[in-house]
Coordinates of C-alpha atoms in Angstrom, one line a residue:
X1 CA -70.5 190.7 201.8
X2 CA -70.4 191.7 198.3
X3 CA -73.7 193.8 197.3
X4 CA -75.1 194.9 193.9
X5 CA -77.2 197.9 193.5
X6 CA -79.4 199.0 190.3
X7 CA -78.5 202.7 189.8
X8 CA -81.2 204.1 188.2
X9 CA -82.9 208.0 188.2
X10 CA -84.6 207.1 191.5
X11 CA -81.3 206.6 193.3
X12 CA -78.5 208.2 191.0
X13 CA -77.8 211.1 193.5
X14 CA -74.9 209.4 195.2
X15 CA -72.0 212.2 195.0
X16 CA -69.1 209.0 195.3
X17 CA -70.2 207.1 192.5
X18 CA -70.4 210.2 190.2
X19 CA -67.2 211.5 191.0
X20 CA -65.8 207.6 190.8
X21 CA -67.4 207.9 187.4
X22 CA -66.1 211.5 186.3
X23 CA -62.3 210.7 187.4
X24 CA -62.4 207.0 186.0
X25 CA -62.7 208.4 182.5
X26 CA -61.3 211.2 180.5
X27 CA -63.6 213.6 179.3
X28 CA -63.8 212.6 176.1
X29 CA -64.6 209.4 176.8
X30 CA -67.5 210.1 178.8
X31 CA -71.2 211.2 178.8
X32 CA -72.4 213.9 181.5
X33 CA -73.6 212.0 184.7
X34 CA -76.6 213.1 184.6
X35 CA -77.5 212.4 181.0
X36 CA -77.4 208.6 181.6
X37 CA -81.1 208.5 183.1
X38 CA -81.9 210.4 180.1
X39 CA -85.2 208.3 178.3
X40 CA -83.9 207.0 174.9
X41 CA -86.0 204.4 172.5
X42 CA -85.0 201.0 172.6
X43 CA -82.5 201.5 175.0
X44 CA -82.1 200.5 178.5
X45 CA -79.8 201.8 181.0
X46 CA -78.2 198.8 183.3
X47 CA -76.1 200.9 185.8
X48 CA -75.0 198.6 188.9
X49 CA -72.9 199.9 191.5
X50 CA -70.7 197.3 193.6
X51 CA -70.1 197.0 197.1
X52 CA -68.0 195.1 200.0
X53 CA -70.8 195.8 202.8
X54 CA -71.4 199.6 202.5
X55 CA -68.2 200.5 201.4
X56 CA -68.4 201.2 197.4
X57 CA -65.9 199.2 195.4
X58 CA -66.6 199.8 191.3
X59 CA -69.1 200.2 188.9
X60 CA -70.9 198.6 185.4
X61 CA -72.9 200.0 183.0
X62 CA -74.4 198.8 179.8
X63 CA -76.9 200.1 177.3
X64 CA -80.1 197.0 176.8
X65 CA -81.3 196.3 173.7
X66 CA -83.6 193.6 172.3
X67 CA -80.9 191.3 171.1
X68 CA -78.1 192.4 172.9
X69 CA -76.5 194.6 175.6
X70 CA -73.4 196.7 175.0
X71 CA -70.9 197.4 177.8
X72 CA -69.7 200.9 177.8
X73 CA -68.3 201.4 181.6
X74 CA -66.7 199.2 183.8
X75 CA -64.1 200.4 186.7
X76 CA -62.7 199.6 189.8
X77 CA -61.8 202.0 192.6
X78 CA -57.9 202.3 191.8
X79 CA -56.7 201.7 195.1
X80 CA -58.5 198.2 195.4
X81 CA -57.4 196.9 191.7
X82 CA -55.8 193.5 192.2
X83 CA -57.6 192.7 194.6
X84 CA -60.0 190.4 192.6
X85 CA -63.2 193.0 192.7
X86 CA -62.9 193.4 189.2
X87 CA -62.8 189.9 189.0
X88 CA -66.0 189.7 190.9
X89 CA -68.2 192.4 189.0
X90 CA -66.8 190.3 185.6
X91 CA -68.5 187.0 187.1
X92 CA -71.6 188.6 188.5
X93 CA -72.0 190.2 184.5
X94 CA -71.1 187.0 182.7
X95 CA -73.7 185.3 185.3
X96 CA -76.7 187.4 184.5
X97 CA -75.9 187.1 180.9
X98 CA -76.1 183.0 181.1
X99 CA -79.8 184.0 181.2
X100 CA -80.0 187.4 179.1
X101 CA -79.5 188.4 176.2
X102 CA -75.5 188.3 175.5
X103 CA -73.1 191.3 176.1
X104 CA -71.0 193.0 173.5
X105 CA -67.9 194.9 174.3
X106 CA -64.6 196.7 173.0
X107 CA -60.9 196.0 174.4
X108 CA -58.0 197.8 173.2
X109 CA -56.3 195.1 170.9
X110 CA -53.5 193.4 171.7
X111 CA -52.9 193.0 167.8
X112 CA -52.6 196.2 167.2
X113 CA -48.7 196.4 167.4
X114 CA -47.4 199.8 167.5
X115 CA -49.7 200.4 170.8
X116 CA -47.4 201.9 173.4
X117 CA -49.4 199.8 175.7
X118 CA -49.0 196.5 174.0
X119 CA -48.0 194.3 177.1
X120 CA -51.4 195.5 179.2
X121 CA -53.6 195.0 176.3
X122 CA -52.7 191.5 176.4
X123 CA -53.1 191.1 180.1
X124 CA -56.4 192.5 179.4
X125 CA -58.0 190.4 176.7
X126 CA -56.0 187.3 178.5
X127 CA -58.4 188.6 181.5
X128 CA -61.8 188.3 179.9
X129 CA -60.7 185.2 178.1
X130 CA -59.5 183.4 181.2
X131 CA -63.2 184.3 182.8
X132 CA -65.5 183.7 180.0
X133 CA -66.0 186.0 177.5
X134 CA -65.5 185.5 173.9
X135 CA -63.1 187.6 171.3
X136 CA -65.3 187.6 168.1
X137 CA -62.4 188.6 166.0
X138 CA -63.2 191.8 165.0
X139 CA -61.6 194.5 164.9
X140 CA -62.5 198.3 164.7
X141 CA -60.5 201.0 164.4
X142 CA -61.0 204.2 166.4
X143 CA -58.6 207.5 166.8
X144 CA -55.8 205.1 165.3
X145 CA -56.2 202.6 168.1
X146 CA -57.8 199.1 167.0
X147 CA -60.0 197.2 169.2
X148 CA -60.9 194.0 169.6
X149 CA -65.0 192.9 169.9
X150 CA -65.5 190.4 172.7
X151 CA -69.3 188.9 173.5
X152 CA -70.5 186.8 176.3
X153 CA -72.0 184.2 173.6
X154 CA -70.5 181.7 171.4
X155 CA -72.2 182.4 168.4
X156 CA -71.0 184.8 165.6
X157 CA -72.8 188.3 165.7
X158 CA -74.0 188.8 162.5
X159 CA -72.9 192.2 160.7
X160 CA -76.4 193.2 160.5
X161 CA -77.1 192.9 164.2
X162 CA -73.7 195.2 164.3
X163 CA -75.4 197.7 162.2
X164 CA -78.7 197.4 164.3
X165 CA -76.7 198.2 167.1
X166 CA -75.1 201.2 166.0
X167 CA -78.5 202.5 164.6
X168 CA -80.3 201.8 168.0
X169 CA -77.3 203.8 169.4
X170 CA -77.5 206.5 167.7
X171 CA -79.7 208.7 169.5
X172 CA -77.0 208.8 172.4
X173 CA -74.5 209.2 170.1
X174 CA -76.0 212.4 168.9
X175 CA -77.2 213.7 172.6
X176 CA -73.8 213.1 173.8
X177 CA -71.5 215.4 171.3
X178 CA -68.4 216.1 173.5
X179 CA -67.6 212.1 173.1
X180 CA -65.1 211.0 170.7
X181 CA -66.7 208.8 168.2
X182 CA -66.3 205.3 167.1
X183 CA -67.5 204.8 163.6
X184 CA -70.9 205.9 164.7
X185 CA -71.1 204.6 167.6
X186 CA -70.1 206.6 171.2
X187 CA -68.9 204.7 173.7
X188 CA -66.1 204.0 175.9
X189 CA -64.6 200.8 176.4
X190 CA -65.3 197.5 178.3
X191 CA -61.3 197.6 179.3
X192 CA -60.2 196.4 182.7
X193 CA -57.2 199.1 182.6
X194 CA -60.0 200.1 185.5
X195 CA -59.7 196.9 187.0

């Protein structure tokens, strides 16, 4: 049975999800564990951790906002990828978004032709396409590696929710130094490479 569990400061002492978390991610891609339970203004943490029965399977976390929530983690345990779990966690986000606010996320672009990677990126994008989500068509440049916005709603995002966003962001962004940094904001990707 597939089960869902809110991570939050309460319960976040789980020694397999944080080392999931620590090896999923290079180091400059990724926040300190422990600084995700961290109280920030206008910010929410959504941190669920997936599991077959009692056996943990992957991971989601997103940063809530008032109009909008923005994906920064999302893995798979590497063993089970292809085995439709990523494919699972996907549908139980794009579910809960039908009655949230909508989900912003980044994807290495598939456009960006020079990537070494070219061939994945567009198994990627072709992934959250085929399952609902939408590419917004734009792009952002980062470390000389383009991205590609997607959202779970059909509307255009207006560039000054996108500055809101970065904004609202910004106090992780500056508690979280080590991070490489993405125009101003400081986040990983929502890229199924973990998937």
């Amino acid at each position: 049975m597939f089960k869902i569990v809110k991570i939050t400061k309460d319960n976040c002492d789980n020694k397999e999800l944080k080392e999931f978390y620590e090896s999923s991610f290079p180091t400059g891609e990724r926040m300190p564990y422990e600084k995700f339970f961290l109280p920030f203004d206008s910010i929410e943490l959504d941190f669920r951790a997936y599991y077959d029965g009692n056996i943990f399977r992957g991971f989601f976390i997103a940063y809530r906002m008032k109009k909008y929530s923005y994906a920064a983690f999302l893995a798979v345990i590497e063993k089970l990828r292809g085995r439709g779990y990523g494919l699972k966690i996907v549908l139980d986000i794009l579910e809960k978004s039908k009655t949230d606010i909508p989900l912003l996320g980044e994807v290495e672009s598939p456009d960006q032709k020079d990537a070494p990677n070219l061939e994945i990126r567009k198994r990627r994008l072709a992934f959250y396409l085929r399952n609902g989500v939408v590419d917004t068509g734009i792009h952002l440049t980062h470390n000389v590696v383009e991205y590609t916005i997607v959202t779970t709603t059909k509307e255009p995002i207006p560039q000054e929710d996108l500055d809101e966003i970065v904004d609202i962001l910004k106090p992780l962004n500056d508690a979280f130094p080590l991070i490489e940094k993405w125009g101003n904001l400081a986040f990983p990707i929502l890229d199924n490479s973990y998937l």
